[in-house]
mmCIF file with all atom_site columns, C-alpha atoms in Angstrom:
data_model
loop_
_atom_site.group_PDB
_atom_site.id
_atom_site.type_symbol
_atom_site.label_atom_id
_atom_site.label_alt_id
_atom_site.label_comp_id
_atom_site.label_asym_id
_atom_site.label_entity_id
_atom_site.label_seq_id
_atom_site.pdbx_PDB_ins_code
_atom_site.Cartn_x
_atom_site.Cartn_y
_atom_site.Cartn_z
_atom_site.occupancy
_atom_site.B_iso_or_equiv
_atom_site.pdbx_formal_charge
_atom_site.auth_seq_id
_atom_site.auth_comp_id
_atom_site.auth_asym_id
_atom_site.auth_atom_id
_atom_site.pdbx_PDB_model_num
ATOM 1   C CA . UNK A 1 1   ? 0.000  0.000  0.000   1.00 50.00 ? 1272 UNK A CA 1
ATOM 2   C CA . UNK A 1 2   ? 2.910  2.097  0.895   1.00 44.00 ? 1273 UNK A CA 1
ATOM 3   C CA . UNK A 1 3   ? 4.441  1.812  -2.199  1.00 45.00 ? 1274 UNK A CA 1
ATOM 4   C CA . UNK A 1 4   ? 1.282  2.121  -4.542  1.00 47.00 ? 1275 UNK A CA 1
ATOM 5   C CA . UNK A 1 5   ? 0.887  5.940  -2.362  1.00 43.00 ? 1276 UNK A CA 1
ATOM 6   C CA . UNK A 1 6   ? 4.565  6.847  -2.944  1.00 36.00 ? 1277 UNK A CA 1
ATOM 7   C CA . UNK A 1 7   ? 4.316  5.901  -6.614  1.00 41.00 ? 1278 UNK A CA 1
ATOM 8   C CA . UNK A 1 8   ? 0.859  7.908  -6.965  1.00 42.00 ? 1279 UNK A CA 1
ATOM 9   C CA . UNK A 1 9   ? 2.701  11.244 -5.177  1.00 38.00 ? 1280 UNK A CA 1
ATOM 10  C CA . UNK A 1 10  ? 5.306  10.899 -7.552  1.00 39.00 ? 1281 UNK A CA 1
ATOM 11  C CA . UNK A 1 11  ? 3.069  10.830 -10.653 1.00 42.00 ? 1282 UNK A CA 1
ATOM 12  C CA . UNK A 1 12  ? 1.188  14.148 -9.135  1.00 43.00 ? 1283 UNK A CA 1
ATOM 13  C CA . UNK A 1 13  ? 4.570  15.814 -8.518  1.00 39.00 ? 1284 UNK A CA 1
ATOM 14  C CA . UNK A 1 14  ? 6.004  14.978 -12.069 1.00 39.00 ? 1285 UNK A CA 1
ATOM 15  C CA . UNK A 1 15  ? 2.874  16.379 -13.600 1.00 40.00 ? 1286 UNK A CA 1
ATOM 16  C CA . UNK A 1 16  ? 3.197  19.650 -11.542 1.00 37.00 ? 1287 UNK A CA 1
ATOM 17  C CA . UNK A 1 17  ? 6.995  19.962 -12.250 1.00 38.00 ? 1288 UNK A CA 1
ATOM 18  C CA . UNK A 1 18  ? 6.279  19.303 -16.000 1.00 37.00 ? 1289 UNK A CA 1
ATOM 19  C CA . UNK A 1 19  ? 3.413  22.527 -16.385 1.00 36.00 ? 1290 UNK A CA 1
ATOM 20  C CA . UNK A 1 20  ? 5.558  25.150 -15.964 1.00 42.00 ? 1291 UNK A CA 1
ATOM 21  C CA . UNK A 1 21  ? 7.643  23.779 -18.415 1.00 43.00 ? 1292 UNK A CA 1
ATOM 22  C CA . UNK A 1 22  ? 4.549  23.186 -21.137 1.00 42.00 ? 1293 UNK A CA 1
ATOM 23  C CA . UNK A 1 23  ? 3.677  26.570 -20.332 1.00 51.00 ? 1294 UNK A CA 1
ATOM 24  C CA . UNK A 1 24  ? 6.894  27.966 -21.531 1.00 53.00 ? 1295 UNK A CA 1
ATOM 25  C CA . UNK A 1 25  ? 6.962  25.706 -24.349 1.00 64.00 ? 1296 UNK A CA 1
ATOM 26  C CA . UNK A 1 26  ? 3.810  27.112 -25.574 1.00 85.00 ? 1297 UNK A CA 1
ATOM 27  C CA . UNK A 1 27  ? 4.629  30.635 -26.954 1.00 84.00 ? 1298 UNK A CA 1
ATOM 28  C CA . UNK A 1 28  ? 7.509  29.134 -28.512 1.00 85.00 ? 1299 UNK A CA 1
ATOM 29  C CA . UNK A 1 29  ? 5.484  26.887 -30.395 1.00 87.00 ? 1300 UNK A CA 1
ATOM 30  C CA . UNK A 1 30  ? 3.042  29.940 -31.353 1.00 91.00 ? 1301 UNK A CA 1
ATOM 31  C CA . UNK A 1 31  ? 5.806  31.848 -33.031 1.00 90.00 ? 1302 UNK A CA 1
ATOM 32  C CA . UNK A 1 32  ? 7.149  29.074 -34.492 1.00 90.00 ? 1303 UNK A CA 1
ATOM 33  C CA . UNK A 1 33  ? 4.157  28.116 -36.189 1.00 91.00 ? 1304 UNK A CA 1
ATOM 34  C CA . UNK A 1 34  ? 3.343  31.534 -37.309 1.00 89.00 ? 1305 UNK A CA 1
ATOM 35  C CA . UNK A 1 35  ? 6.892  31.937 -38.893 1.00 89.00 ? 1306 UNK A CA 1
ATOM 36  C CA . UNK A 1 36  ? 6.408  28.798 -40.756 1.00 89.00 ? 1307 UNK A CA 1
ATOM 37  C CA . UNK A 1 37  ? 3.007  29.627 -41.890 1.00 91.00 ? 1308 UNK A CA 1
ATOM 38  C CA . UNK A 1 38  ? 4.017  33.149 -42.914 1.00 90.00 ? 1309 UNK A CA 1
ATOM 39  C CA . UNK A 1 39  ? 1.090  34.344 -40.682 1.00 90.00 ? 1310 UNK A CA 1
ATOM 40  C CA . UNK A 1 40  ? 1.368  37.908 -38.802 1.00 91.00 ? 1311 UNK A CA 1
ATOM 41  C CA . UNK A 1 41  ? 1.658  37.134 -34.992 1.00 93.00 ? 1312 UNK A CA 1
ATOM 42  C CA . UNK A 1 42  ? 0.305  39.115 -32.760 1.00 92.00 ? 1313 UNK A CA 1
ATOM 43  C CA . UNK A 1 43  ? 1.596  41.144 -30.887 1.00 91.00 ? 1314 UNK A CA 1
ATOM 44  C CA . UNK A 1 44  ? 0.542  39.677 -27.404 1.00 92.00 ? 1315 UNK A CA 1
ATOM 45  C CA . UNK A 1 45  ? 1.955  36.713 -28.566 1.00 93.00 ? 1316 UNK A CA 1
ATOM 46  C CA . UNK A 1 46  ? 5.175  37.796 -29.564 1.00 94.00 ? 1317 UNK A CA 1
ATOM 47  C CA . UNK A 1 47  ? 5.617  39.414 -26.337 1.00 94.00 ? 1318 UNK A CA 1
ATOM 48  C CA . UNK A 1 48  ? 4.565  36.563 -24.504 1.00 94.00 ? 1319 UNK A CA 1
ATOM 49  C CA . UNK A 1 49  ? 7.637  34.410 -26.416 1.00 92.00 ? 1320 UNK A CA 1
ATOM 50  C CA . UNK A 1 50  ? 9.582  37.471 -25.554 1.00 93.00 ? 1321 UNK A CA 1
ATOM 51  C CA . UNK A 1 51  ? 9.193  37.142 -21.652 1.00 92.00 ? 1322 UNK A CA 1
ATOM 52  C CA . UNK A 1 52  ? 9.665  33.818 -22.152 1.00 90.00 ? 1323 UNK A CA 1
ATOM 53  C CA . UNK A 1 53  ? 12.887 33.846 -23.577 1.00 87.00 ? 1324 UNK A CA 1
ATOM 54  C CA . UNK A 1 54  ? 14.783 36.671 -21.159 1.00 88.00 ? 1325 UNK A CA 1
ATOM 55  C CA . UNK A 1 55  ? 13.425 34.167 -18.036 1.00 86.00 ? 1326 UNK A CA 1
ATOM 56  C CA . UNK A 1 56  ? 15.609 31.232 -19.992 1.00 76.00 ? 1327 UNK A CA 1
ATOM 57  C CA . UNK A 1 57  ? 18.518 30.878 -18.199 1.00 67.00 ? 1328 UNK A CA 1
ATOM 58  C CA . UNK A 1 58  ? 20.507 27.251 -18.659 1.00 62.00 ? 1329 UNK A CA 1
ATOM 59  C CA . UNK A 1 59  ? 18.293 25.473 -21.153 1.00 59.00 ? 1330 UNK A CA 1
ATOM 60  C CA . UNK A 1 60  ? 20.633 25.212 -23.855 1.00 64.00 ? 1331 UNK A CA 1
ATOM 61  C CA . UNK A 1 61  ? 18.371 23.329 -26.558 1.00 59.00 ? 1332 UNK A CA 1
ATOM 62  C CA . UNK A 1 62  ? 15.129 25.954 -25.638 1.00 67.00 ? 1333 UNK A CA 1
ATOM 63  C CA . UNK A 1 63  ? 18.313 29.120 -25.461 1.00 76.00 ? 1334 UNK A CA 1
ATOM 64  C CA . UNK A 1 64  ? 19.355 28.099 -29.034 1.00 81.00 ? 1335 UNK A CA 1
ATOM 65  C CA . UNK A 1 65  ? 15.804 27.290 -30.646 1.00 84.00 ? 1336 UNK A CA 1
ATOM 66  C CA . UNK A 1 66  ? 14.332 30.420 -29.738 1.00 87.00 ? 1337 UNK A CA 1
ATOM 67  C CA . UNK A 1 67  ? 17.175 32.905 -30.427 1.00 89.00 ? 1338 UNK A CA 1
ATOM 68  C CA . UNK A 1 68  ? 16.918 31.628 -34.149 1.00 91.00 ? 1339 UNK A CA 1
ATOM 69  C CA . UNK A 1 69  ? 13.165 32.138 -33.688 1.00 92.00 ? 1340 UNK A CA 1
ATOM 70  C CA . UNK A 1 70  ? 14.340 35.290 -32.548 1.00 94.00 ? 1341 UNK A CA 1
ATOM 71  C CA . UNK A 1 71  ? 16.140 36.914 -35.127 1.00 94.00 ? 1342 UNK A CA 1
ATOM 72  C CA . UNK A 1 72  ? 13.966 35.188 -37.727 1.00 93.00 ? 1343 UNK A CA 1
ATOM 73  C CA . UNK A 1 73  ? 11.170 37.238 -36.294 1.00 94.00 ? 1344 UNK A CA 1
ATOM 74  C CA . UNK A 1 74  ? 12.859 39.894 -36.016 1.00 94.00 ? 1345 UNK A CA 1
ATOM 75  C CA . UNK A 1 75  ? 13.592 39.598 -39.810 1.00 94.00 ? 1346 UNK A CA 1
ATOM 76  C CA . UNK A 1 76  ? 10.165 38.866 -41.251 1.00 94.00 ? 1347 UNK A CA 1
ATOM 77  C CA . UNK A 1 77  ? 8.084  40.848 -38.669 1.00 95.00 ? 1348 UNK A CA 1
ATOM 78  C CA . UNK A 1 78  ? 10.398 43.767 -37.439 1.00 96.00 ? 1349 UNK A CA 1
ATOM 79  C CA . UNK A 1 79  ? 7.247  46.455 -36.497 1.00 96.00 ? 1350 UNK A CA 1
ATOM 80  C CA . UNK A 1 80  ? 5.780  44.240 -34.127 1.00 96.00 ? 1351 UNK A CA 1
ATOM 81  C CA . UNK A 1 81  ? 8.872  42.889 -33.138 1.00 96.00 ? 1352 UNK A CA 1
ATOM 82  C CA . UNK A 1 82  ? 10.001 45.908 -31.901 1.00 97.00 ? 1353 UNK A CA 1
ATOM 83  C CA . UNK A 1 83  ? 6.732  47.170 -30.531 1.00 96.00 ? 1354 UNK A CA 1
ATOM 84  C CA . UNK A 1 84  ? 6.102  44.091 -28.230 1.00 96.00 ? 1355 UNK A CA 1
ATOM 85  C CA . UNK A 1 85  ? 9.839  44.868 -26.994 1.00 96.00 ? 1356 UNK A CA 1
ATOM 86  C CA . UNK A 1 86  ? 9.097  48.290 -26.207 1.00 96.00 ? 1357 UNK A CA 1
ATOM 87  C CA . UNK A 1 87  ? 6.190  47.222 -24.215 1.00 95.00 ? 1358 UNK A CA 1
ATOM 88  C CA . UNK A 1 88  ? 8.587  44.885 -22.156 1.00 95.00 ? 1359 UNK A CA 1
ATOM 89  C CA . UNK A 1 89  ? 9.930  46.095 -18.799 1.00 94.00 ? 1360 UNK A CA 1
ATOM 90  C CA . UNK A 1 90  ? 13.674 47.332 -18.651 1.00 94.00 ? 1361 UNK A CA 1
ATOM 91  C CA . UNK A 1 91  ? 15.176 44.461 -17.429 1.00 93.00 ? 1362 UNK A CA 1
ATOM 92  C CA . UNK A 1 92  ? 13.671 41.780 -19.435 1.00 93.00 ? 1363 UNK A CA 1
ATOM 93  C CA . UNK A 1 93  ? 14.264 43.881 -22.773 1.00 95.00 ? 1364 UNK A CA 1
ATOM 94  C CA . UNK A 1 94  ? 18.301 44.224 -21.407 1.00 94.00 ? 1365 UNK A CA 1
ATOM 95  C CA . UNK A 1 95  ? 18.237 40.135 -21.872 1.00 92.00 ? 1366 UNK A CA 1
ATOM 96  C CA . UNK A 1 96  ? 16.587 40.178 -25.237 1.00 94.00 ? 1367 UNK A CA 1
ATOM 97  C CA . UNK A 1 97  ? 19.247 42.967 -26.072 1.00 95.00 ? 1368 UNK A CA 1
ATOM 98  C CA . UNK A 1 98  ? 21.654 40.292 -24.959 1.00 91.00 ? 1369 UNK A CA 1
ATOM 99  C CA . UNK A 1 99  ? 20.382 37.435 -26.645 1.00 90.00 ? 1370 UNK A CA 1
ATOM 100 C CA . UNK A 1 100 ? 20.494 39.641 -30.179 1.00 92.00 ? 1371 UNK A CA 1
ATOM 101 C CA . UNK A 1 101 ? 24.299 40.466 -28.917 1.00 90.00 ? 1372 UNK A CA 1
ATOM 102 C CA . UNK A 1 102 ? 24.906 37.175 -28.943 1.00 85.00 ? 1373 UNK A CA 1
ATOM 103 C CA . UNK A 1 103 ? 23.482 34.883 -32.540 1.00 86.00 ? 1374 UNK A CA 1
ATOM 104 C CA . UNK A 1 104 ? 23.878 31.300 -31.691 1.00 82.00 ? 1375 UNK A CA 1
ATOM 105 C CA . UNK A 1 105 ? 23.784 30.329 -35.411 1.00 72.00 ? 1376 UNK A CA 1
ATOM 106 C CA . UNK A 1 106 ? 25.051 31.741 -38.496 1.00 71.00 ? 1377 UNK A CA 1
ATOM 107 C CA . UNK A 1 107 ? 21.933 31.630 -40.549 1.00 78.00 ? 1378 UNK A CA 1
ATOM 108 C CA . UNK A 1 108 ? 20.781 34.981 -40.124 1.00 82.00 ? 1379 UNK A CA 1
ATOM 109 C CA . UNK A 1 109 ? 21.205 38.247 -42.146 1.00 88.00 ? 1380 UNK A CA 1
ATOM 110 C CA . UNK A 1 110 ? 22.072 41.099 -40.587 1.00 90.00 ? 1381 UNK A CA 1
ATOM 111 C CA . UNK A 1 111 ? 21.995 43.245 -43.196 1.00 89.00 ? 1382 UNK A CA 1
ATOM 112 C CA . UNK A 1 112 ? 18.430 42.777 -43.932 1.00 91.00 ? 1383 UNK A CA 1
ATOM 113 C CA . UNK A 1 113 ? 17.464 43.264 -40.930 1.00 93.00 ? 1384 UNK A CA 1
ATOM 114 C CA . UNK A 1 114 ? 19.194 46.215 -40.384 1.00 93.00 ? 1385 UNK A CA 1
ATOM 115 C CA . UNK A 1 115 ? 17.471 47.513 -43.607 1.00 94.00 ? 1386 UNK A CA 1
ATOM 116 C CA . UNK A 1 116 ? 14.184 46.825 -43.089 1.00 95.00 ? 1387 UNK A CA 1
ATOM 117 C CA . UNK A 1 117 ? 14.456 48.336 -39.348 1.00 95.00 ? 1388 UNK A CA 1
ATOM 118 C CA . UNK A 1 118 ? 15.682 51.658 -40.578 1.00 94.00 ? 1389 UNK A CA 1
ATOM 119 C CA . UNK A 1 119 ? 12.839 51.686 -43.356 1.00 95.00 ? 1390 UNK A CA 1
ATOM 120 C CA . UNK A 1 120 ? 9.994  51.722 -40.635 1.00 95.00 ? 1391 UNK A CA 1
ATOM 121 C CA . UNK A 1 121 ? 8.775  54.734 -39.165 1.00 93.00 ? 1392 UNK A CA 1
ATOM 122 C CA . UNK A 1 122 ? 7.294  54.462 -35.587 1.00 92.00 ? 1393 UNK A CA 1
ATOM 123 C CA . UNK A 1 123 ? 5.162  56.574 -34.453 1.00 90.00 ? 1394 UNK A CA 1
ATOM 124 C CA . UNK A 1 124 ? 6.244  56.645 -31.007 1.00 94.00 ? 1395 UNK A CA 1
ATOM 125 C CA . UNK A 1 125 ? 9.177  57.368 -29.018 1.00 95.00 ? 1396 UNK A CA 1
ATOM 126 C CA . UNK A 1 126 ? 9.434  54.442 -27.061 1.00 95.00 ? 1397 UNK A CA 1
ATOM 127 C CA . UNK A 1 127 ? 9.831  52.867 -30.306 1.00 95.00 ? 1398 UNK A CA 1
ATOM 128 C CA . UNK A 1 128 ? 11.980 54.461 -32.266 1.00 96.00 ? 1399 UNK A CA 1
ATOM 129 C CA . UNK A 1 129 ? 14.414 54.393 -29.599 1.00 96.00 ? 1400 UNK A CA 1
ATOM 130 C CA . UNK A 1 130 ? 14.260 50.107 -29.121 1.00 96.00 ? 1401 UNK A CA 1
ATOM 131 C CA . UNK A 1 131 ? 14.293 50.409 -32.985 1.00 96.00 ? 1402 UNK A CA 1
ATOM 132 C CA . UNK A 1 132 ? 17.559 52.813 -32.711 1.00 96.00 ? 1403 UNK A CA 1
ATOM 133 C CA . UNK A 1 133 ? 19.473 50.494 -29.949 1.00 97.00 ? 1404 UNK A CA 1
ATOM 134 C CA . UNK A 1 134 ? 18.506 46.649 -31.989 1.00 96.00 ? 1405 UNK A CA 1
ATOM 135 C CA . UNK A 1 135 ? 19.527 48.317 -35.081 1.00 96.00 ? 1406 UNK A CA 1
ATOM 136 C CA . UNK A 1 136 ? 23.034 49.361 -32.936 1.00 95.00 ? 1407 UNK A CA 1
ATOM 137 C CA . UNK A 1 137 ? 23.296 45.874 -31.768 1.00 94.00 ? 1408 UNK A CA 1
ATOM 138 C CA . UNK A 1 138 ? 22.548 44.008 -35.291 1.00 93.00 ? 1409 UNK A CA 1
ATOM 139 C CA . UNK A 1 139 ? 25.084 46.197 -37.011 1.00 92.00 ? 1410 UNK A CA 1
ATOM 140 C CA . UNK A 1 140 ? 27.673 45.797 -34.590 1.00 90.00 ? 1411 UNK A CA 1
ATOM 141 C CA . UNK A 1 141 ? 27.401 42.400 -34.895 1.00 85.00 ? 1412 UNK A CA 1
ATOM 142 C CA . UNK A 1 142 ? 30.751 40.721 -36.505 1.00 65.00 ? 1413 UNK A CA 1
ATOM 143 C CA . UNK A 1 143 ? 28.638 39.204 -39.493 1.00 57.00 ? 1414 UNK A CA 1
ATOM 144 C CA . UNK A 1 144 ? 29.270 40.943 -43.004 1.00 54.00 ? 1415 UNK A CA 1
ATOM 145 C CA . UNK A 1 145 ? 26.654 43.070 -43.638 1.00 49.00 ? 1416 UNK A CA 1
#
């Protein structure tokens, strides 16, 4: 009896250690499947991968799947993008700052991106200077642009 209790808490406690998890997995997932399906996400979503990936700390795997989803978004959907960072508080939009300092693959083009940030005009701001300081980072970045 003891034993069929123990193995029953365990089974509760994995499936309460594994949510959190899910939940984070989630708006990674949404982005991804908008990026594939060339479909505009919104921007709640996009800030909700966003927050997601400044709380990532040591998951290497999640780290290097979503800062390719990352710049990838940032490529094909640079206005909203940009707005959903702006909308981030200061120290979770320092990390995604870092995380653009820092491509983990060489796939991406930082000369597009640079060019299609400096062809939108925000209306805002806020925006224009999150727009200024990624556009700083991206063409600082060592990559030929």
């Amino acid at each position: 009896m003891m034993k069929i209790s123990l193995t029953l808490l365990l089974c509760v406690l994995s499936f309460y250690y594994s949510v959190p998890q899910q939940n984070s997995m989630e708006p990674i997932s949404k982005i991804e499947w908008c990026l594939c399906n060339n479909v505009t996400p919104d921007e709640s979503d996009v800030l909700d991968f966003l927050r997601i990936i400044a709380s990532l700390t040591n998951e290497v795997e999640t780290t290097e799947r979503s800062n390719e989803l990352l710049f990838t978004l940032l490529n094909d959907y640079p206005y909203v993008t940009i707005v959903a960072i702006a909308d981030m508080r200061r120290p979770y939009r320092d990390k995604i700052y870092a995380q653009l300092h820092n491509p983990i693959h060489d796939g991406i083009d930082p000369g597009s991106i640079y060019e299609k940030l400096q062809s939108i005009h925000f209306a805002t701001l806020k925006h224009k200077l999150v727009s200024r300081k990624v556009q700083q980072i991206i063409f600082s970045l060592e990559i030929p642009i």
